[in-house]
Amino acid sequence: MARRMKTARSPSLRDIETYYDFKKFGWKDANFIIHPEHFYMAAIIQEDGLYRITYGEKPGLSREQLQERMEWKFKTMLPGNPDPSQYKVMNFGPYKMHQRCAEKFRVGRFMLAADAAHLCNPWGGMGITGAEEDILDLYSAKRIEKWRTVIDPVSSENFRRVHDKDPRSRVDRDDFLKMVVKSQGDKDFAREMLMGSFAVRYDFTQHYKDKLGTKDFKEEVDKIHAPVAP
């Protein structure tokens, strides 16, 4: 099955599951660090304080070289500039970033779902929130639409944001970061921003009782599957 690929930048990424006390530095459960070289994400994944640290690395390094550089990366980029004795690495997983979406999610008796159907980089958690429904042709049409209009542009901009060449001026140039700053002192606005995360969802229940006619359904599917101009 053909795939369309759109990639903002494709570095090697590292997922390191680590016990480290981010909270003593005032850090939150999810943290995104903007830096031209040492950009990374640190998010808590267990109640006992286990964090997943995801950061970019230069391509072409062996697993052994990556492990050797990990101590230097942590020393350089983590708060407190810790030595190995100050954190505990539980898992080390290198991988490559992709921005991909299959041309179709269903052909005959075969159907793709979740990461097999569409991939994006990890910044913003768009992959987890973007792959929940699975009802054949309408599922294919709507999930592709959500990938094109929400998941791909948002996750791509998140990645461009975290490795910005001039982090100090990024807030002044970034409407989203301006909204983040505003939300810190405005609970109502923060709630509105949180509601925006629901944009990746689609209410499939509206179609369960033949609310969408056969002709309209076919036209909608054909429209979503139409070729996209380069």
PDB file of C-alpha atoms in Angstrom:
ATOM      1  CA  MET A   1       0.000   0.000   0.000  1.00  0.00           C
ATOM      2  CA  ALA A   2       1.434   3.347  -1.039  1.00  0.00           C
ATOM      3  CA  ARG A   3       2.413   5.899   1.553  1.00  0.00           C
ATOM      4  CA  ARG A   4       2.726   9.644   1.389  1.00  0.00           C
ATOM      5  CA  MET A   5       5.650  10.927   3.450  1.00  0.00           C
ATOM      6  CA  LYS A   6       6.124  14.464   4.672  1.00  0.00           C
ATOM      7  CA  THR A   7       9.034  15.106   7.029  1.00  0.00           C
ATOM      8  CA  ALA A   8      10.073  18.426   8.545  1.00  0.00           C
ATOM      9  CA  ARG A   9      13.398  17.000   9.653  1.00  0.00           C
ATOM     10  CA  SER A  10      14.396  13.405  10.377  1.00  0.00           C
ATOM     11  CA  PRO A  11      17.004  13.119  13.094  1.00  0.00           C
ATOM     12  CA  SER A  12      17.617  10.074  15.193  1.00  0.00           C
ATOM     13  CA  LEU A  13      15.693  10.184  18.455  1.00  0.00           C
ATOM     14  CA  ARG A  14      16.326   8.543  21.804  1.00  0.00           C
ATOM     15  CA  ASP A  15      13.751   7.448  24.336  1.00  0.00           C
ATOM     16  CA  ILE A  16      15.349   7.025  27.756  1.00  0.00           C
ATOM     17  CA  GLU A  17      13.175   5.857  30.642  1.00  0.00           C
ATOM     18  CA  THR A  18      14.844   7.320  33.699  1.00  0.00           C
ATOM     19  CA  TYR A  19      14.321   7.985  37.371  1.00  0.00           C
ATOM     20  CA  TYR A  20      15.449  11.559  38.014  1.00  0.00           C
ATOM     21  CA  ASP A  21      14.044  14.142  40.404  1.00  0.00           C
ATOM     22  CA  PHE A  22      12.804  16.826  38.011  1.00  0.00           C
ATOM     23  CA  LYS A  23      10.297  18.052  40.606  1.00  0.00           C
ATOM     24  CA  LYS A  24      12.993  19.531  42.860  1.00  0.00           C
ATOM     25  CA  PHE A  25      13.783  21.957  40.044  1.00  0.00           C
ATOM     26  CA  GLY A  26      10.139  23.010  39.795  1.00  0.00           C
ATOM     27  CA  TRP A  27       9.515  21.038  36.615  1.00  0.00           C
ATOM     28  CA  LYS A  28       6.076  19.690  35.697  1.00  0.00           C
ATOM     29  CA  ASP A  29       4.854  16.275  34.566  1.00  0.00           C
ATOM     30  CA  ALA A  30       5.464  17.183  30.911  1.00  0.00           C
ATOM     31  CA  ASN A  31       8.287  19.486  29.798  1.00  0.00           C
ATOM     32  CA  PHE A  32       9.431  20.614  26.346  1.00  0.00           C
ATOM     33  CA  ILE A  33      12.870  22.178  26.040  1.00  0.00           C
ATOM     34  CA  ILE A  34      13.602  24.403  23.045  1.00  0.00           C
ATOM     35  CA  HIS A  35      17.234  24.382  21.943  1.00  0.00           C
ATOM     36  CA  PRO A  36      18.937  24.262  18.512  1.00  0.00           C
ATOM     37  CA  GLU A  37      20.987  21.197  19.507  1.00  0.00           C
ATOM     38  CA  HIS A  38      19.895  19.875  22.910  1.00  0.00           C
ATOM     39  CA  PHE A  39      16.121  19.962  22.428  1.00  0.00           C
ATOM     40  CA  TYR A  40      14.221  17.334  24.363  1.00  0.00           C
ATOM     41  CA  MET A  41      11.011  16.293  26.058  1.00  0.00           C
ATOM     42  CA  ALA A  42      10.760  14.942  29.607  1.00  0.00           C
ATOM     43  CA  ALA A  43       7.404  13.488  30.648  1.00  0.00           C
ATOM     44  CA  ILE A  44       6.460  11.419  33.667  1.00  0.00           C
ATOM     45  CA  ILE A  45       5.035   7.995  32.750  1.00  0.00           C
ATOM     46  CA  GLN A  46       4.621   6.331  36.149  1.00  0.00           C
ATOM     47  CA  GLU A  47       3.401   7.541  39.515  1.00  0.00           C
ATOM     48  CA  ASP A  48       6.649   6.406  41.149  1.00  0.00           C
ATOM     49  CA  GLY A  49       8.557   9.134  39.280  1.00  0.00           C
ATOM     50  CA  LEU A  50       9.733   7.359  36.129  1.00  0.00           C
ATOM     51  CA  TYR A  51      10.247   9.852  33.280  1.00  0.00           C
ATOM     52  CA  ARG A  52      10.618   9.296  29.569  1.00  0.00           C
ATOM     53  CA  ILE A  53      13.268  11.614  28.160  1.00  0.00           C
ATOM     54  CA  THR A  54      13.201  11.972  24.379  1.00  0.00           C
ATOM     55  CA  TYR A  55      15.980  13.903  22.665  1.00  0.00           C
ATOM     56  CA  GLY A  56      17.543  14.285  19.232  1.00  0.00           C
ATOM     57  CA  GLU A  57      20.916  12.883  18.237  1.00  0.00           C
ATOM     58  CA  LYS A  58      23.073  13.102  15.160  1.00  0.00           C
ATOM     59  CA  PRO A  59      22.476  10.195  12.748  1.00  0.00           C
ATOM     60  CA  GLY A  60      24.882   7.384  11.968  1.00  0.00           C
ATOM     61  CA  LEU A  61      25.950   6.515  15.509  1.00  0.00           C
ATOM     62  CA  SER A  62      26.069   2.936  16.760  1.00  0.00           C
ATOM     63  CA  ARG A  63      24.062   1.851  19.784  1.00  0.00           C
ATOM     64  CA  GLU A  64      27.277   1.745  21.826  1.00  0.00           C
ATOM     65  CA  GLN A  65      28.201   5.292  20.775  1.00  0.00           C
ATOM     66  CA  LEU A  66      24.728   6.516  21.635  1.00  0.00           C
ATOM     67  CA  GLN A  67      24.936   4.990  25.090  1.00  0.00           C
ATOM     68  CA  GLU A  68      28.339   6.573  25.638  1.00  0.00           C
ATOM     69  CA  ARG A  69      27.014   9.991  24.589  1.00  0.00           C
ATOM     70  CA  MET A  70      23.939   9.668  26.800  1.00  0.00           C
ATOM     71  CA  GLU A  71      25.861  10.571  29.973  1.00  0.00           C
ATOM     72  CA  TRP A  72      27.267  13.661  28.266  1.00  0.00           C
ATOM     73  CA  LYS A  73      23.825  14.620  26.927  1.00  0.00           C
ATOM     74  CA  PHE A  74      22.221  14.281  30.356  1.00  0.00           C
ATOM     75  CA  LYS A  75      25.064  16.220  31.976  1.00  0.00           C
ATOM     76  CA  THR A  76      24.681  18.964  29.375  1.00  0.00           C
ATOM     77  CA  MET A  77      20.937  19.337  29.052  1.00  0.00           C
ATOM     78  CA  LEU A  78      19.149  18.134  32.203  1.00  0.00           C
ATOM     79  CA  PRO A  79      18.489  20.527  35.094  1.00  0.00           C
ATOM     80  CA  GLY A  80      21.167  20.248  37.744  1.00  0.00           C
ATOM     81  CA  ASN A  81      23.680  18.812  35.230  1.00  0.00           C
ATOM     82  CA  PRO A  82      23.549  15.394  36.920  1.00  0.00           C
ATOM     83  CA  ASP A  83      26.229  12.728  37.126  1.00  0.00           C
ATOM     84  CA  PRO A  84      25.246   9.086  36.415  1.00  0.00           C
ATOM     85  CA  SER A  85      24.958   8.411  40.153  1.00  0.00           C
ATOM     86  CA  GLN A  86      22.085  10.911  40.357  1.00  0.00           C
ATOM     87  CA  TYR A  87      19.709   9.167  37.947  1.00  0.00           C
ATOM     88  CA  LYS A  88      18.743   5.604  37.136  1.00  0.00           C
ATOM     89  CA  VAL A  89      18.256   4.547  33.516  1.00  0.00           C
ATOM     90  CA  MET A  90      15.661   1.783  33.132  1.00  0.00           C
ATOM     91  CA  ASN A  91      15.406   1.553  29.367  1.00  0.00           C
ATOM     92  CA  PHE A  92      17.231   2.907  26.318  1.00  0.00           C
ATOM     93  CA  GLY A  93      15.514   2.978  22.920  1.00  0.00           C
ATOM     94  CA  PRO A  94      16.872   4.626  19.755  1.00  0.00           C
ATOM     95  CA  TYR A  95      14.570   5.190  16.772  1.00  0.00           C
ATOM     96  CA  LYS A  96      14.009   7.470  13.785  1.00  0.00           C
ATOM     97  CA  MET A  97      11.285  10.056  13.463  1.00  0.00           C
ATOM     98  CA  HIS A  98       8.685   9.816  10.683  1.00  0.00           C
ATOM     99  CA  GLN A  99       5.784  11.918   9.418  1.00  0.00           C
ATOM    100  CA  ARG A 100       3.771   9.465   7.328  1.00  0.00           C
ATOM    101  CA  CYS A 101       0.186   8.766   6.397  1.00  0.00           C
ATOM    102  CA  ALA A 102      -1.049   5.870   4.246  1.00  0.00           C
ATOM    103  CA  GLU A 103      -2.926   6.804   1.072  1.00  0.00           C
ATOM    104  CA  LYS A 104      -5.818   4.609   2.238  1.00  0.00           C
ATOM    105  CA  PHE A 105      -6.491   2.887   5.540  1.00  0.00           C
ATOM    106  CA  ARG A 106      -8.727   0.202   4.021  1.00  0.00           C
ATOM    107  CA  VAL A 107      -8.494  -1.786   0.785  1.00  0.00           C
ATOM    108  CA  GLY A 108     -10.936  -4.671   0.556  1.00  0.00           C
ATOM    109  CA  ARG A 109     -10.487  -6.959   3.550  1.00  0.00           C
ATOM    110  CA  PHE A 110      -7.288  -5.247   4.702  1.00  0.00           C
ATOM    111  CA  MET A 111      -7.263  -2.316   7.100  1.00  0.00           C
ATOM    112  CA  LEU A 112      -4.536  -0.280   8.781  1.00  0.00           C
ATOM    113  CA  ALA A 113      -4.921   1.389  12.158  1.00  0.00           C
ATOM    114  CA  ALA A 114      -2.900   3.491  14.584  1.00  0.00           C
ATOM    115  CA  ASP A 115       0.868   3.644  13.850  1.00  0.00           C
ATOM    116  CA  ALA A 116       0.516   1.267  10.897  1.00  0.00           C
ATOM    117  CA  ALA A 117      -1.751   3.860   9.280  1.00  0.00           C
ATOM    118  CA  HIS A 118      -0.226   7.174  10.290  1.00  0.00           C
ATOM    119  CA  LEU A 119       2.939   8.210  12.108  1.00  0.00           C
ATOM    120  CA  CYS A 120       4.132  11.467  13.595  1.00  0.00           C
ATOM    121  CA  ASN A 121       6.930  12.681  15.828  1.00  0.00           C
ATOM    122  CA  PRO A 122       6.442  12.397  19.620  1.00  0.00           C
ATOM    123  CA  TRP A 123       6.246  16.111  20.415  1.00  0.00           C
ATOM    124  CA  GLY A 124       2.762  16.896  21.703  1.00  0.00           C
ATOM    125  CA  GLY A 125       1.421  13.349  22.021  1.00  0.00           C
ATOM    126  CA  MET A 126      -0.504  13.617  18.754  1.00  0.00           C
ATOM    127  CA  GLY A 127      -0.009   9.929  17.979  1.00  0.00           C
ATOM    128  CA  ILE A 128      -1.715   8.733  21.138  1.00  0.00           C
ATOM    129  CA  THR A 129      -4.673  11.096  20.764  1.00  0.00           C
ATOM    130  CA  GLY A 130      -5.043  10.655  17.024  1.00  0.00           C
ATOM    131  CA  ALA A 131      -5.756   6.934  16.568  1.00  0.00           C
ATOM    132  CA  GLU A 132      -8.881   5.839  18.369  1.00  0.00           C
ATOM    133  CA  GLU A 133     -11.563   4.928  15.838  1.00  0.00           C
ATOM    134  CA  ASP A 134     -11.771   2.104  13.336  1.00  0.00           C
ATOM    135  CA  ILE A 135     -14.962   1.946  11.267  1.00  0.00           C
ATOM    136  CA  LEU A 136     -13.846   0.991   7.775  1.00  0.00           C
ATOM    137  CA  ASP A 137     -14.203   3.556   4.979  1.00  0.00           C
ATOM    138  CA  LEU A 138     -15.438   6.445   7.115  1.00  0.00           C
ATOM    139  CA  TYR A 139     -12.684   5.731   9.629  1.00  0.00           C
ATOM    140  CA  SER A 140     -10.131   5.878   6.800  1.00  0.00           C
ATOM    141  CA  ALA A 141     -11.526   9.129   5.430  1.00  0.00           C
ATOM    142  CA  LYS A 142     -11.815  10.957   8.735  1.00  0.00           C
ATOM    143  CA  ARG A 143      -8.530   9.791  10.231  1.00  0.00           C
ATOM    144  CA  ILE A 144      -6.661  10.877   7.081  1.00  0.00           C
ATOM    145  CA  GLU A 145      -8.446  14.223   7.267  1.00  0.00           C
ATOM    146  CA  LYS A 146      -7.441  14.642  10.919  1.00  0.00           C
ATOM    147  CA  TRP A 147      -3.842  13.702  10.139  1.00  0.00           C
ATOM    148  CA  ARG A 148      -3.649  16.229   7.302  1.00  0.00           C
ATOM    149  CA  THR A 149      -5.406  19.106   9.057  1.00  0.00           C
ATOM    150  CA  VAL A 150      -4.422  18.639  12.725  1.00  0.00           C
ATOM    151  CA  ILE A 151      -1.910  15.911  13.576  1.00  0.00           C
ATOM    152  CA  ASP A 152       0.713  16.582  10.899  1.00  0.00           C
ATOM    153  CA  PRO A 153       0.760  20.404  11.054  1.00  0.00           C
ATOM    154  CA  VAL A 154       0.631  20.557  14.869  1.00  0.00           C
ATOM    155  CA  SER A 155       3.242  17.863  15.530  1.00  0.00           C
ATOM    156  CA  SER A 156       5.518  19.248  12.786  1.00  0.00           C
ATOM    157  CA  GLU A 157       5.333  22.738  14.285  1.00  0.00           C
ATOM    158  CA  ASN A 158       5.994  21.276  17.743  1.00  0.00           C
ATOM    159  CA  PHE A 159       9.193  19.727  16.409  1.00  0.00           C
ATOM    160  CA  ARG A 160      10.297  22.910  14.631  1.00  0.00           C
ATOM    161  CA  ARG A 161       9.632  24.745  17.882  1.00  0.00           C
ATOM    162  CA  VAL A 162      11.793  22.560  20.144  1.00  0.00           C
ATOM    163  CA  HIS A 163      14.930  22.864  17.990  1.00  0.00           C
ATOM    164  CA  ASP A 164      14.541  26.563  17.144  1.00  0.00           C
ATOM    165  CA  LYS A 165      17.869  28.272  16.427  1.00  0.00           C
ATOM    166  CA  ASP A 166      17.052  31.243  18.650  1.00  0.00           C
ATOM    167  CA  PRO A 167      15.152  29.940  21.714  1.00  0.00           C
ATOM    168  CA  ARG A 168      15.367  33.256  23.580  1.00  0.00           C
ATOM    169  CA  SER A 169      13.245  35.053  21.013  1.00  0.00           C
ATOM    170  CA  ARG A 170      10.941  32.151  20.182  1.00  0.00           C
ATOM    171  CA  VAL A 171       8.153  33.249  22.529  1.00  0.00           C
ATOM    172  CA  ASP A 172       8.040  36.662  20.853  1.00  0.00           C
ATOM    173  CA  ARG A 173       7.691  34.978  17.446  1.00  0.00           C
ATOM    174  CA  ASP A 174       5.380  32.119  18.400  1.00  0.00           C
ATOM    175  CA  ASP A 175       1.645  32.701  18.873  1.00  0.00           C
ATOM    176  CA  PHE A 176       1.212  29.314  20.545  1.00  0.00           C
ATOM    177  CA  LEU A 177       3.889  30.002  23.164  1.00  0.00           C
ATOM    178  CA  LYS A 178       2.321  33.392  23.792  1.00  0.00           C
ATOM    179  CA  MET A 179      -0.934  31.588  24.539  1.00  0.00           C
ATOM    180  CA  VAL A 180       0.908  29.184  26.859  1.00  0.00           C
ATOM    181  CA  VAL A 181       2.317  32.128  28.798  1.00  0.00           C
ATOM    182  CA  LYS A 182      -1.130  33.726  28.980  1.00  0.00           C
ATOM    183  CA  SER A 183      -2.716  30.485  30.206  1.00  0.00           C
ATOM    184  CA  GLN A 184      -0.422  30.393  33.244  1.00  0.00           C
ATOM    185  CA  GLY A 185      -2.316  33.278  34.810  1.00  0.00           C
ATOM    186  CA  ASP A 186      -5.735  32.751  33.246  1.00  0.00           C
ATOM    187  CA  LYS A 187      -7.546  29.527  34.199  1.00  0.00           C
ATOM    188  CA  ASP A 188     -10.436  30.115  31.789  1.00  0.00           C
ATOM    189  CA  PHE A 189      -8.043  30.617  28.894  1.00  0.00           C
ATOM    190  CA  ALA A 190      -6.048  27.548  29.991  1.00  0.00           C
ATOM    191  CA  ARG A 191      -9.279  25.544  29.882  1.00  0.00           C
ATOM    192  CA  GLU A 192      -9.981  26.782  26.350  1.00  0.00           C
ATOM    193  CA  MET A 193      -6.493  25.711  25.258  1.00  0.00           C
ATOM    194  CA  LEU A 194      -7.007  22.275  26.786  1.00  0.00           C
ATOM    195  CA  MET A 195     -10.281  21.889  24.904  1.00  0.00           C
ATOM    196  CA  GLY A 196      -8.368  22.536  21.695  1.00  0.00           C
ATOM    197  CA  SER A 197      -6.723  19.125  22.071  1.00  0.00           C
ATOM    198  CA  PHE A 198     -10.074  17.558  21.183  1.00  0.00           C
ATOM    199  CA  ALA A 199      -9.634  18.763  17.589  1.00  0.00           C
ATOM    200  CA  VAL A 200      -8.092  15.383  16.731  1.00  0.00           C
ATOM    201  CA  ARG A 201     -11.325  13.614  17.630  1.00  0.00           C
ATOM    202  CA  TYR A 202     -14.317  12.935  15.421  1.00  0.00           C
ATOM    203  CA  ASP A 203     -17.830  11.926  16.497  1.00  0.00           C
ATOM    204  CA  PHE A 204     -18.419   8.734  14.535  1.00  0.00           C
ATOM    205  CA  THR A 205     -21.649   8.038  16.421  1.00  0.00           C
ATOM    206  CA  GLN A 206     -23.458  10.542  14.190  1.00  0.00           C
ATOM    207  CA  HIS A 207     -23.178   7.975  11.391  1.00  0.00           C
ATOM    208  CA  TYR A 208     -24.288   4.885  13.288  1.00  0.00           C
ATOM    209  CA  LYS A 209     -27.992   5.234  12.394  1.00  0.00           C
ATOM    210  CA  ASP A 210     -27.802   5.959   8.665  1.00  0.00           C
ATOM    211  CA  LYS A 211     -27.638   9.706   9.212  1.00  0.00           C
ATOM    212  CA  LEU A 212     -25.262   9.901   6.260  1.00  0.00           C
ATOM    213  CA  GLY A 213     -26.774   8.720   2.985  1.00  0.00           C
ATOM    214  CA  THR A 214     -24.908   6.338   0.675  1.00  0.00           C
ATOM    215  CA  LYS A 215     -24.333   9.003  -1.985  1.00  0.00           C
ATOM    216  CA  ASP A 216     -23.111  11.606   0.518  1.00  0.00           C
ATOM    217  CA  PHE A 217     -20.900   9.003   2.160  1.00  0.00           C
ATOM    218  CA  LYS A 218     -19.203   8.101  -1.148  1.00  0.00           C
ATOM    219  CA  GLU A 219     -18.705  11.764  -2.053  1.00  0.00           C
ATOM    220  CA  GLU A 220     -17.118  12.456   1.332  1.00  0.00           C
ATOM    221  CA  VAL A 221     -14.750   9.482   1.083  1.00  0.00           C
ATOM    222  CA  ASP A 222     -13.736  10.424  -2.488  1.00  0.00           C
ATOM    223  CA  LYS A 223     -13.071  14.011  -1.398  1.00  0.00           C
ATOM    224  CA  ILE A 224     -10.801  12.966   1.467  1.00  0.00           C
ATOM    225  CA  HIS A 225      -8.911  10.477  -0.717  1.00  0.00           C
ATOM    226  CA  ALA A 226      -8.390  12.974  -3.542  1.00  0.00           C
ATOM    227  CA  PRO A 227      -4.702  13.606  -4.383  1.00  0.00           C
ATOM    228  CA  VAL A 228      -3.077  16.426  -2.447  1.00  0.00           C
ATOM    229  CA  ALA A 229      -1.192  19.070  -4.408  1.00  0.00           C
ATOM    230  CA  PRO A 230       2.570  19.004  -3.626  1.00  0.00           C
TER     231      PRO A 230
END
